[in-house]
């Protein structure tokens, strides 16, 4: 049997002030093993990762790192786990860059001279790696042509790859990756998985935290966590998920257009982000918006939500009114409900889960007084999505998946005329995807319009009948 890297013995794992997600939990990772940690939303995957890296303390039990002892015996100057291990969580909130110090629309409004943090600077900040090594790692993760781009403007998938690259440039003895494939299209997922697989073959110690259906073939062992139990562990044995079928109520067509884009072109920094896009969406239609990373999806949605300043220089009409004719941004946002990975990153306020969802009534991120009827609507959605027990928990203490469920409820709570869901099911297990997808099919009213962005066609609600495909800024409607 090989030497252990780390070992948890009869541990109780919980975030400060929260309930224990793991009790009497023991787990040992040994040299030569590559583990994936999977389980449903709220099972404690991210909390376990934080405990391993010392970000939260065990309430009971022991955590030992024999790897540190072996490195010290070999003459390495290591004192803490953080000296040898790196964790790439969902959100970047470091001294270098914090979403709490920025606002969502800033990623579309910045001037290059005002934003000193380029991708290249971000990557070099993690280690004294030479420029050629930075360029090589960036190239292997598909970022070679982005090194001069401001970090704040990277897409969701690009940001994920950038943070993996930065961690690797630090040459960690152990790397813990939290959902490394989130936000990546099929080609991007395959490329990153192949790259990580090569690194594992070269000796990288790696622990993946991910959905069960995202576990790569080169993973040797899997730890499956349940809801507040000690989970099961052993050799990898992955069965295809069974997702129940749902009803597909018909959506009546309406002649009333609510979105009209006419020859829309968006440029920035010499790059064409949208190229002569013409598109009409009518009330009650259900659209999928598809396309690879960097194809223009985020830019398109930012025009519709009132977040991109170039909406004013293009012919963009929402609910029959052209942008730039005297409307306020809140007039644009009032009939729209949105959730997206980027919005999630910027949602950092100190609210409870229920109060976070209630901000959807007011289109901002700060708390407002709500009526009993509004409170009842939040409670109803929380019950439907299995969030009832979390209503009073601080939003920031929830797992990534739980936060995404809360923000999905936020997008739906005011029953908006236009529902924009940008990769809403990221990090969800198959049962949670099915529950939410079926809810959309059954509960969106015929006059509500849906735009659903996803890299995974099986996630699409069954009422989706139209598709807009984007590629290099060009759009094709089907």
mmCIF file with all atom_site columns, C-alpha atoms in Angstrom, residues 157-334:
data_model
loop_
_atom_site.group_PDB
_atom_site.id
_atom_site.type_symbol
_atom_site.label_atom_id
_atom_site.label_alt_id
_atom_site.label_comp_id
_atom_site.label_asym_id
_atom_site.label_entity_id
_atom_site.label_seq_id
_atom_site.pdbx_PDB_ins_code
_atom_site.Cartn_x
_atom_site.Cartn_y
_atom_site.Cartn_z
_atom_site.occupancy
_atom_site.B_iso_or_equiv
_atom_site.pdbx_formal_charge
_atom_site.auth_seq_id
_atom_site.auth_comp_id
_atom_site.auth_asym_id
_atom_site.auth_atom_id
_atom_site.pdbx_PDB_model_num
ATOM 1   C CA . UNK A 1 157 ? -15.294 29.561 -19.072 1.00 0.00 ? 157 UNK A CA 1
ATOM 2   C CA . UNK A 1 158 ? -12.179 31.643 -19.708 1.00 0.00 ? 158 UNK A CA 1
ATOM 3   C CA . UNK A 1 159 ? -12.056 32.700 -16.059 1.00 0.00 ? 159 UNK A CA 1
ATOM 4   C CA . UNK A 1 160 ? -12.232 29.057 -14.937 1.00 0.00 ? 160 UNK A CA 1
ATOM 5   C CA . UNK A 1 161 ? -9.322  28.108 -17.193 1.00 0.00 ? 161 UNK A CA 1
ATOM 6   C CA . UNK A 1 162 ? -7.313  31.165 -16.101 1.00 0.00 ? 162 UNK A CA 1
ATOM 7   C CA . UNK A 1 163 ? -7.618  30.236 -12.447 1.00 0.00 ? 163 UNK A CA 1
ATOM 8   C CA . UNK A 1 164 ? -6.556  26.649 -13.143 1.00 0.00 ? 164 UNK A CA 1
ATOM 9   C CA . UNK A 1 165 ? -3.546  27.971 -15.072 1.00 0.00 ? 165 UNK A CA 1
ATOM 10  C CA . UNK A 1 166 ? -2.557  30.289 -12.223 1.00 0.00 ? 166 UNK A CA 1
ATOM 11  C CA . UNK A 1 167 ? -2.711  27.433 -9.712  1.00 0.00 ? 167 UNK A CA 1
ATOM 12  C CA . UNK A 1 168 ? -0.589  25.179 -11.930 1.00 0.00 ? 168 UNK A CA 1
ATOM 13  C CA . UNK A 1 169 ? 2.068   27.856 -12.364 1.00 0.00 ? 169 UNK A CA 1
ATOM 14  C CA . UNK A 1 170 ? 2.624   27.630 -8.599  1.00 0.00 ? 170 UNK A CA 1
ATOM 15  C CA . UNK A 1 171 ? 3.749   23.987 -9.062  1.00 0.00 ? 171 UNK A CA 1
ATOM 16  C CA . UNK A 1 172 ? 1.599   22.609 -6.212  1.00 0.00 ? 172 UNK A CA 1
ATOM 17  C CA . UNK A 1 173 ? 2.234   19.197 -4.724  1.00 0.00 ? 173 UNK A CA 1
ATOM 18  C CA . UNK A 1 174 ? -1.563  18.732 -4.574  1.00 0.00 ? 174 UNK A CA 1
ATOM 19  C CA . UNK A 1 175 ? -4.241  20.530 -6.562  1.00 0.00 ? 175 UNK A CA 1
ATOM 20  C CA . UNK A 1 176 ? -7.913  20.566 -5.505  1.00 0.00 ? 176 UNK A CA 1
ATOM 21  C CA . UNK A 1 177 ? -10.180 21.734 -8.332  1.00 0.00 ? 177 UNK A CA 1
ATOM 22  C CA . UNK A 1 178 ? -13.760 22.701 -7.556  1.00 0.00 ? 178 UNK A CA 1
ATOM 23  C CA . UNK A 1 179 ? -15.952 22.085 -10.643 1.00 0.00 ? 179 UNK A CA 1
ATOM 24  C CA . UNK A 1 180 ? -13.172 22.738 -13.191 1.00 0.00 ? 180 UNK A CA 1
ATOM 25  C CA . UNK A 1 181 ? -15.484 22.099 -16.159 1.00 0.00 ? 181 UNK A CA 1
ATOM 26  C CA . UNK A 1 182 ? -18.181 24.642 -15.272 1.00 0.00 ? 182 UNK A CA 1
ATOM 27  C CA . UNK A 1 183 ? -18.887 27.101 -18.051 1.00 0.00 ? 183 UNK A CA 1
ATOM 28  C CA . UNK A 1 184 ? -16.952 25.166 -20.689 1.00 0.00 ? 184 UNK A CA 1
ATOM 29  C CA . UNK A 1 185 ? -18.428 23.981 -23.964 1.00 0.00 ? 185 UNK A CA 1
ATOM 30  C CA . UNK A 1 186 ? -17.980 20.348 -25.019 1.00 0.00 ? 186 UNK A CA 1
ATOM 31  C CA . UNK A 1 187 ? -14.680 21.005 -26.773 1.00 0.00 ? 187 UNK A CA 1
ATOM 32  C CA . UNK A 1 188 ? -13.391 23.046 -23.832 1.00 0.00 ? 188 UNK A CA 1
ATOM 33  C CA . UNK A 1 189 ? -14.344 20.329 -21.347 1.00 0.00 ? 189 UNK A CA 1
ATOM 34  C CA . UNK A 1 190 ? -12.573 17.699 -23.430 1.00 0.00 ? 190 UNK A CA 1
ATOM 35  C CA . UNK A 1 191 ? -9.456  19.864 -23.803 1.00 0.00 ? 191 UNK A CA 1
ATOM 36  C CA . UNK A 1 192 ? -9.203  20.688 -20.091 1.00 0.00 ? 192 UNK A CA 1
ATOM 37  C CA . UNK A 1 193 ? -9.874  17.071 -19.101 1.00 0.00 ? 193 UNK A CA 1
ATOM 38  C CA . UNK A 1 194 ? -7.184  15.840 -21.496 1.00 0.00 ? 194 UNK A CA 1
ATOM 39  C CA . UNK A 1 195 ? -4.720  18.447 -20.215 1.00 0.00 ? 195 UNK A CA 1
ATOM 40  C CA . UNK A 1 196 ? -5.351  17.522 -16.580 1.00 0.00 ? 196 UNK A CA 1
ATOM 41  C CA . UNK A 1 197 ? -5.099  13.847 -17.473 1.00 0.00 ? 197 UNK A CA 1
ATOM 42  C CA . UNK A 1 198 ? -1.642  14.418 -18.937 1.00 0.00 ? 198 UNK A CA 1
ATOM 43  C CA . UNK A 1 199 ? -0.583  16.235 -15.766 1.00 0.00 ? 199 UNK A CA 1
ATOM 44  C CA . UNK A 1 200 ? -1.847  13.345 -13.642 1.00 0.00 ? 200 UNK A CA 1
ATOM 45  C CA . UNK A 1 201 ? 0.172   10.997 -15.830 1.00 0.00 ? 201 UNK A CA 1
ATOM 46  C CA . UNK A 1 202 ? 3.216   13.180 -15.146 1.00 0.00 ? 202 UNK A CA 1
ATOM 47  C CA . UNK A 1 203 ? 2.691   12.815 -11.393 1.00 0.00 ? 203 UNK A CA 1
ATOM 48  C CA . UNK A 1 204 ? 0.346   15.653 -10.341 1.00 0.00 ? 204 UNK A CA 1
ATOM 49  C CA . UNK A 1 205 ? -1.651  14.808 -7.215  1.00 0.00 ? 205 UNK A CA 1
ATOM 50  C CA . UNK A 1 206 ? -5.195  15.913 -8.012  1.00 0.00 ? 206 UNK A CA 1
ATOM 51  C CA . UNK A 1 207 ? -8.584  15.899 -6.282  1.00 0.00 ? 207 UNK A CA 1
ATOM 52  C CA . UNK A 1 208 ? -11.577 16.903 -8.401  1.00 0.00 ? 208 UNK A CA 1
ATOM 53  C CA . UNK A 1 209 ? -14.829 18.183 -6.923  1.00 0.00 ? 209 UNK A CA 1
ATOM 54  C CA . UNK A 1 210 ? -17.458 17.798 -9.631  1.00 0.00 ? 210 UNK A CA 1
ATOM 55  C CA . UNK A 1 211 ? -20.763 16.334 -10.756 1.00 0.00 ? 211 UNK A CA 1
ATOM 56  C CA . UNK A 1 212 ? -20.897 12.571 -11.175 1.00 0.00 ? 212 UNK A CA 1
ATOM 57  C CA . UNK A 1 213 ? -21.403 12.819 -14.943 1.00 0.00 ? 213 UNK A CA 1
ATOM 58  C CA . UNK A 1 214 ? -18.314 15.049 -15.314 1.00 0.00 ? 214 UNK A CA 1
ATOM 59  C CA . UNK A 1 215 ? -15.771 12.592 -13.861 1.00 0.00 ? 215 UNK A CA 1
ATOM 60  C CA . UNK A 1 216 ? -12.987 11.984 -16.428 1.00 0.00 ? 216 UNK A CA 1
ATOM 61  C CA . UNK A 1 217 ? -11.866 8.497  -17.323 1.00 0.00 ? 217 UNK A CA 1
ATOM 62  C CA . UNK A 1 218 ? -8.408  8.921  -15.794 1.00 0.00 ? 218 UNK A CA 1
ATOM 63  C CA . UNK A 1 219 ? -9.831  9.329  -12.263 1.00 0.00 ? 219 UNK A CA 1
ATOM 64  C CA . UNK A 1 220 ? -8.982  6.227  -10.230 1.00 0.00 ? 220 UNK A CA 1
ATOM 65  C CA . UNK A 1 221 ? -11.214 6.638  -7.160  1.00 0.00 ? 221 UNK A CA 1
ATOM 66  C CA . UNK A 1 222 ? -14.518 8.311  -6.386  1.00 0.00 ? 222 UNK A CA 1
ATOM 67  C CA . UNK A 1 223 ? -15.935 9.620  -3.112  1.00 0.00 ? 223 UNK A CA 1
ATOM 68  C CA . UNK A 1 224 ? -19.713 10.016 -3.316  1.00 0.00 ? 224 UNK A CA 1
ATOM 69  C CA . UNK A 1 225 ? -21.242 12.193 -0.622  1.00 0.00 ? 225 UNK A CA 1
ATOM 70  C CA . UNK A 1 226 ? -24.885 12.034 0.359   1.00 0.00 ? 226 UNK A CA 1
ATOM 71  C CA . UNK A 1 227 ? -26.932 14.641 2.124   1.00 0.00 ? 227 UNK A CA 1
ATOM 72  C CA . UNK A 1 228 ? -25.291 14.983 5.534   1.00 0.00 ? 228 UNK A CA 1
ATOM 73  C CA . UNK A 1 229 ? -23.904 11.482 5.689   1.00 0.00 ? 229 UNK A CA 1
ATOM 74  C CA . UNK A 1 230 ? -20.433 10.042 5.505   1.00 0.00 ? 230 UNK A CA 1
ATOM 75  C CA . UNK A 1 231 ? -20.776 9.038  1.876   1.00 0.00 ? 231 UNK A CA 1
ATOM 76  C CA . UNK A 1 232 ? -19.377 6.012  0.119   1.00 0.00 ? 232 UNK A CA 1
ATOM 77  C CA . UNK A 1 233 ? -15.933 5.568  -1.329  1.00 0.00 ? 233 UNK A CA 1
ATOM 78  C CA . UNK A 1 234 ? -14.064 3.100  -3.473  1.00 0.00 ? 234 UNK A CA 1
ATOM 79  C CA . UNK A 1 235 ? -12.914 2.424  -7.001  1.00 0.00 ? 235 UNK A CA 1
ATOM 80  C CA . UNK A 1 236 ? -14.628 4.523  -9.610  1.00 0.00 ? 236 UNK A CA 1
ATOM 81  C CA . UNK A 1 237 ? -17.921 3.009  -10.752 1.00 0.00 ? 237 UNK A CA 1
ATOM 82  C CA . UNK A 1 238 ? -19.984 5.469  -12.721 1.00 0.00 ? 238 UNK A CA 1
ATOM 83  C CA . UNK A 1 239 ? -23.418 4.622  -14.067 1.00 0.00 ? 239 UNK A CA 1
ATOM 84  C CA . UNK A 1 240 ? -25.313 6.902  -16.464 1.00 0.00 ? 240 UNK A CA 1
ATOM 85  C CA . UNK A 1 241 ? -27.773 9.174  -14.710 1.00 0.00 ? 241 UNK A CA 1
ATOM 86  C CA . UNK A 1 242 ? -31.460 8.480  -15.167 1.00 0.00 ? 242 UNK A CA 1
ATOM 87  C CA . UNK A 1 243 ? -33.370 11.721 -15.635 1.00 0.00 ? 243 UNK A CA 1
ATOM 88  C CA . UNK A 1 244 ? -37.167 11.446 -15.456 1.00 0.00 ? 244 UNK A CA 1
ATOM 89  C CA . UNK A 1 245 ? -39.262 12.673 -18.333 1.00 0.00 ? 245 UNK A CA 1
ATOM 90  C CA . UNK A 1 246 ? -41.558 15.653 -17.854 1.00 0.00 ? 246 UNK A CA 1
ATOM 91  C CA . UNK A 1 247 ? -44.628 16.950 -19.573 1.00 0.00 ? 247 UNK A CA 1
ATOM 92  C CA . UNK A 1 248 ? -44.232 19.458 -22.375 1.00 0.00 ? 248 UNK A CA 1
ATOM 93  C CA . UNK A 1 249 ? -47.165 21.871 -22.338 1.00 0.00 ? 249 UNK A CA 1
ATOM 94  C CA . UNK A 1 250 ? -47.570 23.651 -25.640 1.00 0.00 ? 250 UNK A CA 1
ATOM 95  C CA . UNK A 1 251 ? -46.649 27.305 -25.805 1.00 0.00 ? 251 UNK A CA 1
ATOM 96  C CA . UNK A 1 252 ? -49.060 29.377 -27.884 1.00 0.00 ? 252 UNK A CA 1
ATOM 97  C CA . UNK A 1 253 ? -47.461 31.686 -30.413 1.00 0.00 ? 253 UNK A CA 1
ATOM 98  C CA . UNK A 1 254 ? -47.990 35.432 -30.255 1.00 0.00 ? 254 UNK A CA 1
ATOM 99  C CA . UNK A 1 255 ? -47.445 38.011 -32.959 1.00 0.00 ? 255 UNK A CA 1
ATOM 100 C CA . UNK A 1 256 ? -46.121 40.541 -30.444 1.00 0.00 ? 256 UNK A CA 1
ATOM 101 C CA . UNK A 1 257 ? -42.304 40.847 -30.623 1.00 0.00 ? 257 UNK A CA 1
ATOM 102 C CA . UNK A 1 258 ? -40.581 41.524 -27.308 1.00 0.00 ? 258 UNK A CA 1
ATOM 103 C CA . UNK A 1 259 ? -36.989 41.389 -28.624 1.00 0.00 ? 259 UNK A CA 1
ATOM 104 C CA . UNK A 1 260 ? -35.884 42.880 -31.927 1.00 0.00 ? 260 UNK A CA 1
ATOM 105 C CA . UNK A 1 261 ? -32.241 43.133 -32.924 1.00 0.00 ? 261 UNK A CA 1
ATOM 106 C CA . UNK A 1 262 ? -31.524 44.678 -36.311 1.00 0.00 ? 262 UNK A CA 1
ATOM 107 C CA . UNK A 1 263 ? -28.041 44.417 -37.807 1.00 0.00 ? 263 UNK A CA 1
ATOM 108 C CA . UNK A 1 264 ? -26.439 44.603 -34.352 1.00 0.00 ? 264 UNK A CA 1
ATOM 109 C CA . UNK A 1 265 ? -22.649 44.753 -34.243 1.00 0.00 ? 265 UNK A CA 1
ATOM 110 C CA . UNK A 1 266 ? -20.590 45.046 -31.051 1.00 0.00 ? 266 UNK A CA 1
ATOM 111 C CA . UNK A 1 267 ? -16.848 45.692 -31.135 1.00 0.00 ? 267 UNK A CA 1
ATOM 112 C CA . UNK A 1 268 ? -14.282 46.118 -28.426 1.00 0.00 ? 268 UNK A CA 1
ATOM 113 C CA . UNK A 1 269 ? -10.519 46.408 -28.480 1.00 0.00 ? 269 UNK A CA 1
ATOM 114 C CA . UNK A 1 270 ? -10.336 45.519 -32.161 1.00 0.00 ? 270 UNK A CA 1
ATOM 115 C CA . UNK A 1 271 ? -12.455 42.379 -31.696 1.00 0.00 ? 271 UNK A CA 1
ATOM 116 C CA . UNK A 1 272 ? -15.938 41.866 -33.136 1.00 0.00 ? 272 UNK A CA 1
ATOM 117 C CA . UNK A 1 273 ? -18.077 40.328 -30.389 1.00 0.00 ? 273 UNK A CA 1
ATOM 118 C CA . UNK A 1 274 ? -21.372 40.355 -32.306 1.00 0.00 ? 274 UNK A CA 1
ATOM 119 C CA . UNK A 1 275 ? -21.390 40.568 -36.085 1.00 0.00 ? 275 UNK A CA 1
ATOM 120 C CA . UNK A 1 276 ? -24.487 41.933 -37.870 1.00 0.00 ? 276 UNK A CA 1
ATOM 121 C CA . UNK A 1 277 ? -26.999 40.030 -35.708 1.00 0.00 ? 277 UNK A CA 1
ATOM 122 C CA . UNK A 1 278 ? -30.691 40.257 -36.610 1.00 0.00 ? 278 UNK A CA 1
ATOM 123 C CA . UNK A 1 279 ? -33.098 38.374 -34.346 1.00 0.00 ? 279 UNK A CA 1
ATOM 124 C CA . UNK A 1 280 ? -36.757 38.587 -33.344 1.00 0.00 ? 280 UNK A CA 1
ATOM 125 C CA . UNK A 1 281 ? -38.301 36.891 -30.315 1.00 0.00 ? 281 UNK A CA 1
ATOM 126 C CA . UNK A 1 282 ? -42.066 36.937 -29.798 1.00 0.00 ? 282 UNK A CA 1
ATOM 127 C CA . UNK A 1 283 ? -43.999 36.769 -26.550 1.00 0.00 ? 283 UNK A CA 1
ATOM 128 C CA . UNK A 1 284 ? -44.411 33.245 -25.241 1.00 0.00 ? 284 UNK A CA 1
ATOM 129 C CA . UNK A 1 285 ? -41.607 31.724 -27.305 1.00 0.00 ? 285 UNK A CA 1
ATOM 130 C CA . UNK A 1 286 ? -39.065 29.438 -25.674 1.00 0.00 ? 286 UNK A CA 1
ATOM 131 C CA . UNK A 1 287 ? -35.552 29.734 -27.110 1.00 0.00 ? 287 UNK A CA 1
ATOM 132 C CA . UNK A 1 288 ? -32.292 27.915 -26.559 1.00 0.00 ? 288 UNK A CA 1
ATOM 133 C CA . UNK A 1 289 ? -29.208 30.093 -27.054 1.00 0.00 ? 289 UNK A CA 1
ATOM 134 C CA . UNK A 1 290 ? -26.280 27.878 -27.976 1.00 0.00 ? 290 UNK A CA 1
ATOM 135 C CA . UNK A 1 291 ? -22.688 28.358 -29.014 1.00 0.00 ? 291 UNK A CA 1
ATOM 136 C CA . UNK A 1 292 ? -19.109 27.654 -27.969 1.00 0.00 ? 292 UNK A CA 1
ATOM 137 C CA . UNK A 1 293 ? -17.188 29.700 -25.422 1.00 0.00 ? 293 UNK A CA 1
ATOM 138 C CA . UNK A 1 294 ? -16.422 33.147 -26.794 1.00 0.00 ? 294 UNK A CA 1
ATOM 139 C CA . UNK A 1 295 ? -19.157 33.012 -29.449 1.00 0.00 ? 295 UNK A CA 1
ATOM 140 C CA . UNK A 1 296 ? -20.976 36.132 -28.182 1.00 0.00 ? 296 UNK A CA 1
ATOM 141 C CA . UNK A 1 297 ? -23.685 34.724 -25.914 1.00 0.00 ? 297 UNK A CA 1
ATOM 142 C CA . UNK A 1 298 ? -22.805 36.835 -22.872 1.00 0.00 ? 298 UNK A CA 1
ATOM 143 C CA . UNK A 1 299 ? -22.523 39.988 -24.988 1.00 0.00 ? 299 UNK A CA 1
ATOM 144 C CA . UNK A 1 300 ? -25.929 39.299 -26.532 1.00 0.00 ? 300 UNK A CA 1
ATOM 145 C CA . UNK A 1 301 ? -27.598 38.846 -23.152 1.00 0.00 ? 301 UNK A CA 1
ATOM 146 C CA . UNK A 1 302 ? -25.942 41.975 -21.764 1.00 0.00 ? 302 UNK A CA 1
ATOM 147 C CA . UNK A 1 303 ? -27.617 44.003 -24.526 1.00 0.00 ? 303 UNK A CA 1
ATOM 148 C CA . UNK A 1 304 ? -31.017 42.604 -23.588 1.00 0.00 ? 304 UNK A CA 1
ATOM 149 C CA . UNK A 1 305 ? -30.587 43.229 -19.858 1.00 0.00 ? 305 UNK A CA 1
ATOM 150 C CA . UNK A 1 306 ? -29.503 46.855 -20.168 1.00 0.00 ? 306 UNK A CA 1
ATOM 151 C CA . UNK A 1 307 ? -25.938 46.165 -19.037 1.00 0.00 ? 307 UNK A CA 1
ATOM 152 C CA . UNK A 1 308 ? -23.941 46.842 -22.215 1.00 0.00 ? 308 UNK A CA 1
ATOM 153 C CA . UNK A 1 309 ? -23.408 50.477 -23.270 1.00 0.00 ? 309 UNK A CA 1
ATOM 154 C CA . UNK A 1 310 ? -23.284 49.589 -26.982 1.00 0.00 ? 310 UNK A CA 1
ATOM 155 C CA . UNK A 1 311 ? -27.011 48.839 -26.879 1.00 0.00 ? 311 UNK A CA 1
ATOM 156 C CA . UNK A 1 312 ? -27.481 52.584 -27.400 1.00 0.00 ? 312 UNK A CA 1
ATOM 157 C CA . UNK A 1 313 ? -25.468 52.664 -30.627 1.00 0.00 ? 313 UNK A CA 1
ATOM 158 C CA . UNK A 1 314 ? -27.336 49.708 -32.127 1.00 0.00 ? 314 UNK A CA 1
ATOM 159 C CA . UNK A 1 315 ? -30.940 49.042 -33.090 1.00 0.00 ? 315 UNK A CA 1
ATOM 160 C CA . UNK A 1 316 ? -32.008 47.045 -30.026 1.00 0.00 ? 316 UNK A CA 1
ATOM 161 C CA . UNK A 1 317 ? -35.741 47.032 -29.233 1.00 0.00 ? 317 UNK A CA 1
ATOM 162 C CA . UNK A 1 318 ? -37.220 45.511 -26.090 1.00 0.00 ? 318 UNK A CA 1
ATOM 163 C CA . UNK A 1 319 ? -40.970 45.247 -25.625 1.00 0.00 ? 319 UNK A CA 1
ATOM 164 C CA . UNK A 1 320 ? -41.468 47.498 -28.636 1.00 0.00 ? 320 UNK A CA 1
ATOM 165 C CA . UNK A 1 321 ? -39.195 50.320 -27.473 1.00 0.00 ? 321 UNK A CA 1
ATOM 166 C CA . UNK A 1 322 ? -35.784 51.097 -28.890 1.00 0.00 ? 322 UNK A CA 1
ATOM 167 C CA . UNK A 1 323 ? -32.921 51.393 -26.428 1.00 0.00 ? 323 UNK A CA 1
ATOM 168 C CA . UNK A 1 324 ? -31.636 54.927 -25.997 1.00 0.00 ? 324 UNK A CA 1
ATOM 169 C CA . UNK A 1 325 ? -34.994 56.707 -26.253 1.00 0.00 ? 325 UNK A CA 1
ATOM 170 C CA . UNK A 1 326 ? -35.088 58.060 -22.710 1.00 0.00 ? 326 UNK A CA 1
ATOM 171 C CA . UNK A 1 327 ? -35.753 54.912 -20.693 1.00 0.00 ? 327 UNK A CA 1
ATOM 172 C CA . UNK A 1 328 ? -33.968 54.271 -17.399 1.00 0.00 ? 328 UNK A CA 1
ATOM 173 C CA . UNK A 1 329 ? -31.961 51.103 -16.861 1.00 0.00 ? 329 UNK A CA 1
ATOM 174 C CA . UNK A 1 330 ? -34.478 50.004 -14.223 1.00 0.00 ? 330 UNK A CA 1
ATOM 175 C CA . UNK A 1 331 ? -37.276 50.361 -16.804 1.00 0.00 ? 331 UNK A CA 1
ATOM 176 C CA . UNK A 1 332 ? -35.354 47.866 -18.943 1.00 0.00 ? 332 UNK A CA 1
ATOM 177 C CA . UNK A 1 333 ? -34.757 45.444 -16.076 1.00 0.00 ? 333 UNK A CA 1
ATOM 178 C CA . UNK A 1 334 ? -38.263 45.524 -14.585 1.00 0.00 ? 334 UNK A CA 1
#
